[in-house]
Tab-separated table of N, CA, C and O in Angstrom:
chain	number	residue	atom	x	y	z
A	10	MET	N	-184.477	-49.139	228.104
A	10	MET	CA	-184.182	-50.227	229.009
A	10	MET	C	-183.793	-49.707	230.390
A	10	MET	O	-184.213	-50.237	231.399
A	11	THR	N	-182.976	-48.667	230.411
A	11	THR	CA	-182.533	-48.101	231.682
A	11	THR	C	-183.704	-47.540	232.478
A	11	THR	O	-183.742	-47.672	233.694
A	12	SER	N	-184.655	-46.922	231.793
A	12	SER	CA	-185.815	-46.377	232.510
A	12	SER	C	-186.646	-47.489	233.143
A	12	SER	O	-187.204	-47.322	234.227
A	13	TRP	N	-186.747	-48.651	232.492
A	13	TRP	CA	-187.480	-49.784	233.079
A	13	TRP	C	-186.771	-50.308	234.316
A	13	TRP	O	-187.407	-50.638	235.318
A	14	ILE	N	-185.478	-50.373	234.279
A	14	ILE	CA	-184.705	-50.833	235.447
A	14	ILE	C	-184.879	-49.849	236.595
A	14	ILE	O	-185.092	-50.250	237.739
A	15	ASN	N	-184.808	-48.573	236.292
A	15	ASN	CA	-185.018	-47.556	237.328
A	15	ASN	C	-186.425	-47.655	237.913
A	15	ASN	O	-186.618	-47.543	239.119
A	16	PHE	N	-187.398	-47.860	237.041
A	16	PHE	CA	-188.775	-47.999	237.511
A	16	PHE	C	-188.928	-49.224	238.408
A	16	PHE	O	-189.550	-49.164	239.473
A	17	LEU	N	-188.353	-50.359	238.005
A	17	LEU	CA	-188.431	-51.575	238.813
A	17	LEU	C	-187.711	-51.397	240.161
A	17	LEU	O	-188.212	-51.845	241.193
A	18	LEU	N	-186.564	-50.750	240.149
A	18	LEU	CA	-185.857	-50.468	241.406
A	18	LEU	C	-186.715	-49.591	242.319
A	18	LEU	O	-186.813	-49.835	243.527
A	19	PHE	N	-187.309	-48.568	241.734
A	19	PHE	CA	-188.185	-47.693	242.510
A	19	PHE	C	-189.347	-48.480	243.104
A	19	PHE	O	-189.677	-48.336	244.285
A	20	LEU	N	-189.957	-49.334	242.309
A	20	LEU	CA	-191.087	-50.142	242.770
A	20	LEU	C	-190.676	-51.091	243.887
A	20	LEU	O	-191.369	-51.219	244.905
A	21	VAL	N	-189.547	-51.735	243.767
A	21	VAL	CA	-189.049	-52.654	244.798
A	21	VAL	C	-188.777	-51.892	246.096
A	21	VAL	O	-189.128	-52.348	247.191
A	22	LEU	N	-188.151	-50.722	246.006
A	22	LEU	CA	-187.890	-49.916	247.199
A	22	LEU	C	-189.186	-49.503	247.882
A	22	LEU	O	-189.293	-49.537	249.112
A	23	GLN	N	-190.182	-49.109	247.106
A	23	GLN	CA	-191.470	-48.721	247.678
A	23	GLN	C	-192.117	-49.891	248.402
A	23	GLN	O	-192.663	-49.740	249.495
A	24	LEU	N	-192.058	-51.070	247.816
A	24	LEU	CA	-192.625	-52.255	248.456
A	24	LEU	C	-191.880	-52.604	249.742
A	24	LEU	O	-192.478	-53.016	250.726
A	25	CYS	N	-190.561	-52.426	249.747
A	25	CYS	CA	-189.773	-52.675	250.963
A	25	CYS	C	-190.181	-51.717	252.074
A	25	CYS	O	-190.363	-52.119	253.221
A	26	PHE	N	-190.319	-50.434	251.749
A	26	PHE	CA	-190.730	-49.451	252.752
A	26	PHE	C	-192.131	-49.747	253.267
A	26	PHE	O	-192.404	-49.661	254.453
A	27	LEU	N	-193.028	-50.090	252.384
A	27	LEU	CA	-194.392	-50.420	252.768
A	27	LEU	C	-194.418	-51.646	253.674
A	27	LEU	O	-195.101	-51.681	254.688
A	28	SER	N	-193.630	-52.644	253.349
A	28	SER	CA	-193.553	-53.858	254.154
A	28	SER	C	-192.994	-53.558	255.533
A	28	SER	O	-193.491	-54.052	256.545
A	29	ALA	N	-191.964	-52.731	255.627
A	29	ALA	CA	-191.369	-52.376	256.921
A	29	ALA	C	-192.363	-51.597	257.761
A	29	ALA	O	-192.499	-51.833	258.966
A	30	ALA	N	-193.091	-50.668	257.162
A	30	ALA	CA	-194.089	-49.892	257.910
A	30	ALA	C	-195.194	-50.790	258.419
A	30	ALA	O	-195.661	-50.649	259.547
A	31	THR	N	-195.639	-51.730	257.619
A	31	THR	CA	-196.699	-52.646	258.033
A	31	THR	C	-196.225	-53.544	259.164
A	31	THR	O	-196.947	-53.785	260.122
A	32	THR	N	-194.984	-54.006	259.104
A	32	THR	CA	-194.442	-54.867	260.155
A	32	THR	C	-194.393	-54.122	261.482
A	32	THR	O	-194.783	-54.648	262.512
A	33	ASN	N	-193.943	-52.874	261.488
A	33	ASN	CA	-193.881	-52.098	262.729
A	33	ASN	C	-195.266	-51.787	263.263
A	33	ASN	O	-195.468	-51.711	264.459
A	34	GLU	N	-196.217	-51.589	262.382
A	34	GLU	CA	-197.567	-51.232	262.789
A	34	GLU	C	-198.277	-52.383	263.500
A	34	GLU	O	-199.075	-52.175	264.375
A	35	HIS	N	-197.959	-53.629	263.143
A	35	HIS	CA	-198.670	-54.786	263.677
A	35	HIS	C	-197.704	-55.748	264.360
A	35	HIS	O	-197.659	-56.918	264.021
A	36	ASP	N	-196.924	-55.247	265.323
A	36	ASP	CA	-195.997	-56.151	265.991
A	36	ASP	C	-196.739	-57.073	266.951
A	36	ASP	O	-197.950	-57.005	267.097
A	37	ASP	N	-196.004	-57.960	267.590
A	37	ASP	CA	-196.615	-59.006	268.401
A	37	ASP	C	-196.966	-58.577	269.824
A	37	ASP	O	-197.452	-59.386	270.594
A	38	HIS	N	-196.685	-57.343	270.200
A	38	HIS	CA	-196.996	-56.899	271.548
A	38	HIS	C	-198.503	-56.739	271.713
A	38	HIS	O	-199.173	-56.200	270.836
A	39	PRO	N	-199.038	-57.191	272.848
A	39	PRO	CA	-200.485	-57.025	273.059
A	39	PRO	C	-200.832	-55.552	273.241
A	39	PRO	O	-200.008	-54.766	273.707
A	40	LEU	N	-202.025	-55.203	272.856
A	40	LEU	CA	-202.487	-53.835	273.059
A	40	LEU	C	-202.819	-53.647	274.532
A	40	LEU	O	-203.432	-54.520	275.153
A	41	PRO	N	-202.441	-52.523	275.110
A	41	PRO	CA	-202.609	-52.351	276.554
A	41	PRO	C	-204.032	-51.988	276.974
A	41	PRO	O	-204.858	-51.576	276.170
A	42	THR	N	-204.258	-52.147	278.259
A	42	THR	CA	-205.451	-51.615	278.904
A	42	THR	C	-205.046	-50.312	279.557
A	42	THR	O	-204.045	-50.252	280.280
A	43	VAL	N	-205.792	-49.247	279.288
A	43	VAL	CA	-205.521	-47.934	279.857
A	43	VAL	C	-206.387	-47.765	281.098
A	43	VAL	O	-207.594	-48.039	281.057
A	44	HIS	N	-205.773	-47.317	282.195
A	44	HIS	CA	-206.475	-47.072	283.452
A	44	HIS	C	-206.321	-45.585	283.793
A	44	HIS	O	-205.193	-45.114	283.916
A	45	VAL	N	-207.424	-44.865	283.926
A	45	VAL	CA	-207.400	-43.469	284.375
A	45	VAL	C	-207.917	-43.474	285.803
A	45	VAL	O	-209.079	-43.816	286.054
A	46	ILE	N	-207.051	-43.110	286.743
A	46	ILE	CA	-207.351	-43.201	288.169
A	46	ILE	C	-207.591	-41.801	288.723
A	46	ILE	O	-206.728	-40.934	288.601
A	47	ASN	N	-208.736	-41.587	289.351
A	47	ASN	CA	-209.023	-40.305	289.981
A	47	ASN	C	-208.380	-40.290	291.366
A	47	ASN	O	-208.817	-40.973	292.280
A	48	ALA	N	-207.317	-39.472	291.510
A	48	ALA	CA	-206.640	-39.298	292.797
A	48	ALA	C	-206.784	-37.849	293.274
A	48	ALA	O	-205.940	-37.333	294.002
A	49	LEU	N	-207.867	-37.206	292.854
A	49	LEU	CA	-208.162	-35.847	293.288
A	49	LEU	C	-208.656	-35.893	294.739
A	49	LEU	O	-209.001	-36.966	295.245
A	50	PRO	N	-208.687	-34.750	295.431
A	50	PRO	CA	-209.119	-34.755	296.832
A	50	PRO	C	-210.490	-35.401	297.024
A	50	PRO	O	-211.388	-35.254	296.191
A	51	LYS	N	-210.643	-36.098	298.128
A	51	LYS	CA	-211.892	-36.817	298.403
A	51	LYS	C	-213.102	-35.892	298.479
A	51	LYS	O	-214.201	-36.273	298.132
A	52	SER	N	-212.897	-34.694	298.944
A	52	SER	CA	-214.018	-33.762	299.124
A	52	SER	C	-214.390	-33.016	297.843
A	52	SER	O	-215.351	-32.251	297.833
A	53	SER	N	-213.663	-33.231	296.750
A	53	SER	CA	-213.931	-32.473	295.521
A	53	SER	C	-215.041	-33.118	294.701
A	53	SER	O	-215.432	-34.260	294.922
A	54	LYS	N	-215.513	-32.359	293.733
A	54	LYS	CA	-216.548	-32.847	292.823
A	54	LYS	C	-215.976	-33.925	291.918
A	54	LYS	O	-214.760	-34.067	291.775
A	55	ALA	N	-216.858	-34.652	291.259
A	55	ALA	CA	-216.439	-35.701	290.327
A	55	ALA	C	-215.733	-35.088	289.125
A	55	ALA	O	-215.986	-33.948	288.740
A	56	MET	N	-214.852	-35.875	288.533
A	56	MET	CA	-214.144	-35.480	287.325
A	56	MET	C	-214.806	-36.204	286.154
A	56	MET	O	-215.060	-37.410	286.224
A	57	ASN	N	-215.096	-35.484	285.089
A	57	ASN	CA	-215.662	-36.088	283.882
A	57	ASN	C	-214.543	-36.342	282.880
A	57	ASN	O	-213.767	-35.439	282.575
A	58	VAL	N	-214.467	-37.572	282.382
A	58	VAL	CA	-213.430	-37.963	281.426
A	58	VAL	C	-214.096	-38.572	280.205
A	58	VAL	O	-214.981	-39.414	280.329
A	59	SER	N	-213.659	-38.146	279.024
A	59	SER	CA	-214.148	-38.738	277.786
A	59	SER	C	-212.943	-39.027	276.904
A	59	SER	O	-212.028	-38.215	276.795
A	60	CYS	N	-212.918	-40.221	276.305
A	60	CYS	CA	-211.771	-40.656	275.510
A	60	CYS	C	-212.219	-41.140	274.138
A	60	CYS	O	-213.332	-41.632	273.987
A	61	SER	N	-211.309	-41.012	273.168
A	61	SER	CA	-211.610	-41.465	271.814
A	61	SER	C	-210.327	-41.688	271.027
A	61	SER	O	-209.240	-41.319	271.463
A	62	SER	N	-210.494	-42.292	269.864
A	62	SER	CA	-209.392	-42.518	268.929
A	62	SER	C	-209.962	-42.442	267.531
A	62	SER	O	-210.910	-43.167	267.210
A	63	ASN	N	-209.398	-41.575	266.711
A	63	ASN	CA	-209.935	-41.341	265.366
A	63	ASN	C	-211.430	-41.080	265.454
A	63	ASN	O	-211.850	-40.166	266.136
A	64	ASN	N	-212.239	-41.892	264.812
A	64	ASN	CA	-213.689	-41.715	264.861
A	64	ASN	C	-214.353	-42.653	265.856
A	64	ASN	O	-215.569	-42.812	265.841
A	65	ILE	N	-213.565	-43.290	266.726
A	65	ILE	CA	-214.103	-44.236	267.703
A	65	ILE	C	-214.255	-43.540	269.049
A	65	ILE	O	-213.264	-43.116	269.647
A	66	ASP	N	-215.487	-43.419	269.503
A	66	ASP	CA	-215.751	-42.833	270.816
A	66	ASP	C	-215.690	-43.951	271.844
A	66	ASP	O	-216.505	-44.869	271.829
A	67	ILE	N	-214.715	-43.883	272.743
A	67	ILE	CA	-214.553	-44.920	273.755
A	67	ILE	C	-215.579	-44.750	274.869
A	67	ILE	O	-216.012	-45.717	275.474
A	68	GLY	N	-215.974	-43.510	275.109
A	68	GLY	CA	-217.005	-43.270	276.100
A	68	GLY	C	-216.628	-42.198	277.102
A	68	GLY	O	-215.513	-41.706	277.127
A	69	GLU	N	-217.603	-41.848	277.920
A	69	GLU	CA	-217.430	-40.814	278.941
A	69	GLU	C	-217.765	-41.415	280.295
A	69	GLU	O	-218.688	-42.217	280.422
A	70	GLN	N	-216.998	-41.014	281.308
A	70	GLN	CA	-217.215	-41.481	282.672
A	70	GLN	C	-217.135	-40.296	283.615
A	70	GLN	O	-216.392	-39.347	283.377
A	71	SER	N	-217.891	-40.374	284.697
A	71	SER	CA	-217.802	-39.416	285.783
A	71	SER	C	-217.186	-40.163	286.960
A	71	SER	O	-217.755	-41.144	287.444
A	72	LEU	N	-216.009	-39.712	287.407
A	72	LEU	CA	-215.254	-40.431	288.433
A	72	LEU	C	-215.105	-39.608	289.702
A	72	LEU	O	-214.704	-38.450	289.648
A	73	VAL	N	-215.398	-40.208	290.834
A	73	VAL	CA	-215.094	-39.591	292.124
A	73	VAL	C	-213.758	-40.158	292.596
A	73	VAL	O	-213.220	-41.102	292.015
A	74	ASN	N	-213.232	-39.610	293.663
A	74	ASN	CA	-211.931	-40.037	294.192
A	74	ASN	C	-211.862	-41.553	294.335
A	74	ASN	O	-212.762	-42.186	294.882
A	75	GLY	N	-210.785	-42.138	293.805
A	75	GLY	CA	-210.556	-43.568	293.922
A	75	GLY	C	-211.142	-44.407	292.797
A	75	GLY	O	-210.778	-45.571	292.653
A	76	GLU	N	-212.034	-43.849	291.997
A	76	GLU	CA	-212.625	-44.627	290.898
A	76	GLU	C	-211.678	-44.657	289.698
A	76	GLU	O	-210.853	-43.771	289.511
A	77	VAL	N	-211.846	-45.709	288.888
A	77	VAL	CA	-210.974	-45.937	287.732
A	77	VAL	C	-211.824	-46.108	286.478
A	77	VAL	O	-212.821	-46.824	286.491
A	78	TYR	N	-211.413	-45.441	285.428
A	78	TYR	CA	-212.015	-45.599	284.105
A	78	TYR	C	-210.995	-46.379	283.286
A	78	TYR	O	-209.862	-45.947	283.110
A	79	LYS	N	-211.377	-47.550	282.790
A	79	LYS	CA	-210.416	-48.332	282.024
A	79	LYS	C	-211.041	-48.898	280.761
A	79	LYS	O	-212.236	-49.133	280.705
A	80	TRP	N	-210.186	-49.080	279.773
A	80	TRP	CA	-210.588	-49.670	278.503
A	80	TRP	C	-209.354	-50.265	277.837
A	80	TRP	O	-208.234	-49.886	278.122
A	81	ARG	N	-209.595	-51.215	276.953
A	81	ARG	CA	-208.506	-51.831	276.193
A	81	ARG	C	-208.352	-51.091	274.869
A	81	ARG	O	-209.330	-50.829	274.172
A	82	VAL	N	-207.116	-50.754	274.548
A	82	VAL	CA	-206.804	-50.118	273.279
A	82	VAL	C	-207.149	-51.110	272.165
A	82	VAL	O	-206.779	-52.278	272.234
A	83	SER	N	-207.896	-50.665	271.171
A	83	SER	CA	-208.367	-51.574	270.124
A	83	SER	C	-207.521	-51.535	268.858
A	83	SER	O	-207.605	-52.426	268.035
A	84	GLN	N	-206.735	-50.482	268.701
A	84	GLN	CA	-205.882	-50.370	267.527
A	84	GLN	C	-204.652	-49.558	267.883
A	84	GLN	O	-204.692	-48.726	268.788
A	85	ARG	N	-203.568	-49.806	267.204
A	85	ARG	CA	-202.294	-49.153	267.494
A	85	ARG	C	-202.277	-47.747	266.894
A	85	ARG	O	-201.483	-47.430	266.026
A	86	LYS	N	-203.197	-46.919	267.382
A	86	LYS	CA	-203.303	-45.528	266.950
A	86	LYS	C	-203.418	-44.638	268.174
A	86	LYS	O	-203.707	-45.101	269.266
A	87	LEU	N	-203.215	-43.354	267.974
A	87	LEU	CA	-203.284	-42.388	269.055
A	87	LEU	C	-204.672	-42.389	269.696
A	87	LEU	O	-205.684	-42.346	268.999
A	88	HIS	N	-204.713	-42.467	271.026
A	88	HIS	CA	-205.951	-42.346	271.805
A	88	HIS	C	-205.796	-41.115	272.695
A	88	HIS	O	-204.757	-40.948	273.326
A	89	TYR	N	-206.792	-40.293	272.745
A	89	TYR	CA	-206.698	-39.090	273.558
A	89	TYR	C	-207.926	-38.967	274.450
A	89	TYR	O	-208.979	-39.542	274.192
A	90	CYS	N	-207.743	-38.226	275.533
A	90	CYS	CA	-208.828	-38.021	276.500
A	90	CYS	C	-208.955	-36.539	276.824
A	90	CYS	O	-208.000	-35.773	276.698
A	91	VAL	N	-210.133	-36.180	277.279
A	91	VAL	CA	-210.426	-34.836	277.767
A	91	VAL	C	-211.029	-34.995	279.150
A	91	VAL	O	-211.884	-35.856	279.363
A	92	ALA	N	-210.561	-34.170	280.091
A	92	ALA	CA	-211.085	-34.227	281.453
A	92	ALA	C	-211.534	-32.833	281.883
A	92	ALA	O	-210.900	-31.824	281.542
A	93	ILE	N	-212.628	-32.803	282.624
A	93	ILE	CA	-213.136	-31.556	283.208
A	93	ILE	C	-213.363	-31.822	284.683
A	93	ILE	O	-214.013	-32.808	285.062
A	94	TRP	N	-212.812	-30.935	285.523
A	94	TRP	CA	-212.954	-31.056	286.966
A	94	TRP	C	-213.073	-29.658	287.555
A	94	TRP	O	-212.182	-28.838	287.391
A	95	GLU	N	-214.209	-29.391	288.180
A	95	GLU	CA	-214.510	-28.070	288.737
A	95	GLU	C	-214.252	-27.016	287.669
A	95	GLU	O	-214.863	-27.049	286.617
A	96	ARG	N	-213.320	-26.088	287.860
A	96	ARG	CA	-213.063	-25.050	286.857
A	96	ARG	C	-211.844	-25.356	285.983
A	96	ARG	O	-211.376	-24.524	285.233
A	97	PHE	N	-211.354	-26.593	286.041
A	97	PHE	CA	-210.166	-27.001	285.299
A	97	PHE	C	-210.531	-27.931	284.152
A	97	PHE	O	-211.531	-28.633	284.207
A	98	PHE	N	-209.687	-27.934	283.140
A	98	PHE	CA	-209.856	-28.860	282.016
A	98	PHE	C	-208.477	-29.271	281.505
A	98	PHE	O	-207.483	-28.593	281.748
A	99	ALA	N	-208.438	-30.387	280.814
A	99	ALA	CA	-207.180	-30.869	280.235
A	99	ALA	C	-207.486	-31.844	279.114
A	99	ALA	O	-208.526	-32.494	279.100
A	100	SER	N	-206.563	-31.943	278.188
A	100	SER	CA	-206.617	-32.995	277.176
A	100	SER	C	-205.225	-33.603	277.104
A	100	SER	O	-204.226	-32.911	277.281
A	101	TRP	N	-205.178	-34.914	276.884
A	101	TRP	CA	-203.881	-35.576	276.846
A	101	TRP	C	-203.950	-36.818	275.981
A	101	TRP	O	-205.009	-37.350	275.719
A	102	HIS	N	-202.779	-37.252	275.549
A	102	HIS	CA	-202.652	-38.474	274.765
A	102	HIS	C	-202.576	-39.644	275.737
A	102	HIS	O	-201.537	-39.910	276.328
A	103	ALA	N	-203.677	-40.348	275.877
A	103	ALA	CA	-203.748	-41.461	276.821
A	103	ALA	C	-202.959	-42.663	276.323
A	103	ALA	O	-202.425	-43.431	277.125
A	104	PHE	N	-202.882	-42.839	275.017
A	104	PHE	CA	-202.077	-43.910	274.433
A	104	PHE	C	-201.388	-43.388	273.190
A	104	PHE	O	-202.049	-42.892	272.276
A	105	GLN	N	-200.068	-43.471	273.185
A	105	GLN	CA	-199.269	-43.143	272.007
A	105	GLN	C	-198.520	-44.406	271.616
A	105	GLN	O	-197.773	-44.964	272.433
A	106	PRO	N	-198.693	-44.905	270.407
A	106	PRO	CA	-198.075	-46.170	270.023
A	106	PRO	C	-196.568	-46.234	270.265
A	106	PRO	O	-196.070	-47.220	270.793
A	107	ARG	N	-195.840	-45.184	269.926
A	107	ARG	CA	-194.382	-45.219	270.124
A	107	ARG	C	-194.007	-45.227	271.601
A	107	ARG	O	-193.078	-45.903	272.001
A	108	ARG	N	-194.708	-44.461	272.395
A	108	ARG	CA	-194.389	-44.364	273.830
A	108	ARG	C	-194.882	-45.589	274.602
A	108	ARG	O	-194.197	-46.093	275.484
A	109	ASP	N	-196.071	-46.062	274.283
A	109	ASP	CA	-196.744	-47.059	275.119
A	109	ASP	C	-196.887	-48.430	274.480
A	109	ASP	O	-197.378	-49.356	275.120
A	110	GLY	N	-196.493	-48.579	273.230
A	110	GLY	CA	-196.761	-49.803	272.492
A	110	GLY	C	-196.223	-51.083	273.096
A	110	GLY	O	-196.771	-52.148	272.881
A	111	ASN	N	-195.147	-51.010	273.865
A	111	ASN	CA	-194.545	-52.213	274.445
A	111	ASN	C	-194.944	-52.429	275.898
A	111	ASN	O	-194.352	-53.263	276.579
A	112	HIS	N	-195.881	-51.666	276.383
A	112	HIS	CA	-196.272	-51.750	277.794
A	112	HIS	C	-197.682	-52.299	277.947
A	112	HIS	O	-198.568	-51.990	277.187
A	113	GLU	N	-197.877	-53.084	278.966
A	113	GLU	CA	-199.208	-53.596	279.322
A	113	GLU	C	-199.194	-53.806	280.821
A	113	GLU	O	-198.372	-54.578	281.308
A	114	PRO	N	-199.951	-53.171	281.604
A	114	PRO	CA	-200.956	-52.149	281.277
A	114	PRO	C	-200.363	-50.742	281.294
A	114	PRO	O	-199.155	-50.573	281.483
A	115	LEU	N	-201.236	-49.742	281.163
A	115	LEU	CA	-200.853	-48.336	281.139
A	115	LEU	C	-201.739	-47.595	282.144
A	115	LEU	O	-202.953	-47.708	282.084
A	116	PHE	N	-201.112	-46.872	283.068
A	116	PHE	CA	-201.855	-46.171	284.131
A	116	PHE	C	-201.683	-44.667	284.018
A	116	PHE	O	-200.587	-44.181	283.777
A	117	TRP	N	-202.795	-43.953	284.247
A	117	TRP	CA	-202.786	-42.500	284.373
A	117	TRP	C	-203.386	-42.152	285.737
A	117	TRP	O	-204.526	-42.519	285.999
A	118	MET	N	-202.630	-41.462	286.588
A	118	MET	CA	-203.162	-40.998	287.858
A	118	MET	C	-203.396	-39.496	287.728
A	118	MET	O	-202.499	-38.743	287.351
A	119	VAL	N	-204.625	-39.082	288.024
A	119	VAL	CA	-205.000	-37.674	287.899
A	119	VAL	C	-205.034	-37.069	289.288
A	119	VAL	O	-205.790	-37.512	290.158
A	120	GLU	N	-204.191	-36.051	289.497
A	120	GLU	CA	-204.102	-35.353	290.775
A	120	GLU	C	-204.309	-33.861	290.558
A	120	GLU	O	-204.408	-33.409	289.418
A	121	GLU	N	-204.332	-33.116	291.642
A	121	GLU	CA	-204.524	-31.666	291.544
A	121	GLU	C	-203.432	-30.999	290.706
A	121	GLU	O	-203.700	-30.012	290.030
A	122	ASP	N	-202.227	-31.519	290.760
A	122	ASP	CA	-201.119	-30.880	290.049
A	122	ASP	C	-200.798	-31.512	288.698
A	122	ASP	O	-199.767	-31.224	288.102
A	123	GLY	N	-201.683	-32.402	288.205
A	123	GLY	CA	-201.482	-32.886	286.853
A	123	GLY	C	-201.812	-34.344	286.620
A	123	GLY	O	-202.447	-35.008	287.441
A	124	PHE	N	-201.333	-34.821	285.466
A	124	PHE	CA	-201.617	-36.164	284.965
A	124	PHE	C	-200.299	-36.935	284.913
A	124	PHE	O	-199.361	-36.530	284.233
A	125	PHE	N	-200.251	-38.042	285.634
A	125	PHE	CA	-199.025	-38.807	285.797
A	125	PHE	C	-199.177	-40.167	285.126
A	125	PHE	O	-200.186	-40.845	285.313
A	126	ILE	N	-198.136	-40.566	284.398
A	126	ILE	CA	-198.157	-41.850	283.698
A	126	ILE	C	-197.265	-42.860	284.413
A	126	ILE	O	-196.250	-42.491	285.016
A	127	SER	N	-197.685	-44.119	284.345
A	127	SER	CA	-196.874	-45.214	284.884
A	127	SER	C	-197.227	-46.485	284.119
A	127	SER	O	-198.343	-46.648	283.642
A	128	TRP	N	-196.257	-47.386	284.046
A	128	TRP	CA	-196.509	-48.690	283.444
A	128	TRP	C	-196.460	-49.795	284.491
A	128	TRP	O	-196.762	-50.934	284.205
A	129	ASP	N	-196.086	-49.410	285.734
A	129	ASP	CA	-195.958	-50.415	286.794
A	129	ASP	C	-196.591	-49.990	288.123
A	129	ASP	O	-196.521	-50.724	289.096
A	130	LYS	N	-197.179	-48.796	288.176
A	130	LYS	CA	-197.788	-48.218	289.381
A	130	LYS	C	-196.758	-47.998	290.491
A	130	LYS	O	-197.119	-47.801	291.639
A	131	ALA	N	-195.474	-48.016	290.160
A	131	ALA	CA	-194.422	-47.763	291.150
A	131	ALA	C	-193.725	-46.429	290.852
A	131	ALA	O	-193.488	-45.636	291.756
A	132	LYS	N	-193.410	-46.182	289.596
A	132	LYS	CA	-192.757	-44.947	289.184
A	132	LYS	C	-193.742	-44.139	288.355
A	132	LYS	O	-194.291	-44.638	287.375
A	133	TRP	N	-193.969	-42.886	288.771
A	133	TRP	CA	-194.932	-42.015	288.095
A	133	TRP	C	-194.206	-40.789	287.547
A	133	TRP	O	-193.354	-40.227	288.217
A	134	VAL	N	-194.571	-40.365	286.351
A	134	VAL	CA	-193.987	-39.188	285.718
A	134	VAL	C	-195.108	-38.271	285.265
A	134	VAL	O	-196.014	-38.710	284.558
A	135	ARG	N	-195.032	-36.996	285.692
A	135	ARG	CA	-196.062	-36.043	285.250
A	135	ARG	C	-195.824	-35.694	283.782
A	135	ARG	O	-194.746	-35.296	283.392
A	136	LYS	N	-196.888	-35.831	282.991
A	136	LYS	CA	-196.828	-35.530	281.563
A	136	LYS	C	-197.661	-34.313	281.177
A	136	LYS	O	-197.351	-33.639	280.207
A	137	TYR	N	-198.742	-34.067	281.904
A	137	TYR	CA	-199.649	-32.980	281.549
A	137	TYR	C	-200.104	-32.254	282.802
A	137	TYR	O	-200.075	-32.820	283.896
A	138	ARG	N	-200.558	-31.027	282.640
A	138	ARG	CA	-201.082	-30.205	283.744
A	138	ARG	C	-202.511	-29.774	283.425
A	138	ARG	O	-202.909	-29.719	282.279
A	139	TRP	N	-203.235	-29.437	284.472
A	139	TRP	CA	-204.575	-28.865	284.311
A	139	TRP	C	-204.447	-27.463	283.740
A	139	TRP	O	-203.457	-26.768	283.967
A	140	GLU	N	-205.491	-27.031	283.049
A	140	GLU	CA	-205.566	-25.660	282.535
A	140	GLU	C	-206.844	-25.030	283.081
A	140	GLU	O	-207.761	-25.718	283.510
A	141	THR	N	-206.873	-23.692	283.065
A	141	THR	CA	-208.084	-22.956	283.456
A	141	THR	C	-208.447	-22.014	282.329
A	141	THR	O	-207.684	-21.786	281.409
A	142	GLU	N	-209.642	-21.475	282.453
A	142	GLU	CA	-210.124	-20.562	281.407
A	142	GLU	C	-209.261	-19.395	281.357
A	142	GLU	O	-208.799	-18.684	280.807
């Protein structure tokens, strides 16, 4: 009898944890639109950006100064991008559910000294830097 009670308690706890995880995964916040803004020097070559999430290829864009690559996040999962510009390359997490889940929209400004994130286009924080071979 005691083993059945323990088993039922274990089962109830597992269902509670599963329910809590599901609730956090699908909250009521809208999924954001991600904007990648090319703020590299006007005289430089275009920057190539490609983004994806899990097995979903969001696409590739070639951006010159001032152009924006944007897409709407389709699921509350990690989205990452890869950028190549002249002899530099970088990869970064364009959308992280814990960091960005409550924000709409989400902006990335790409400059010579790195990748800056903002949720309001007023305050920018550098999160990533370019790398070279």
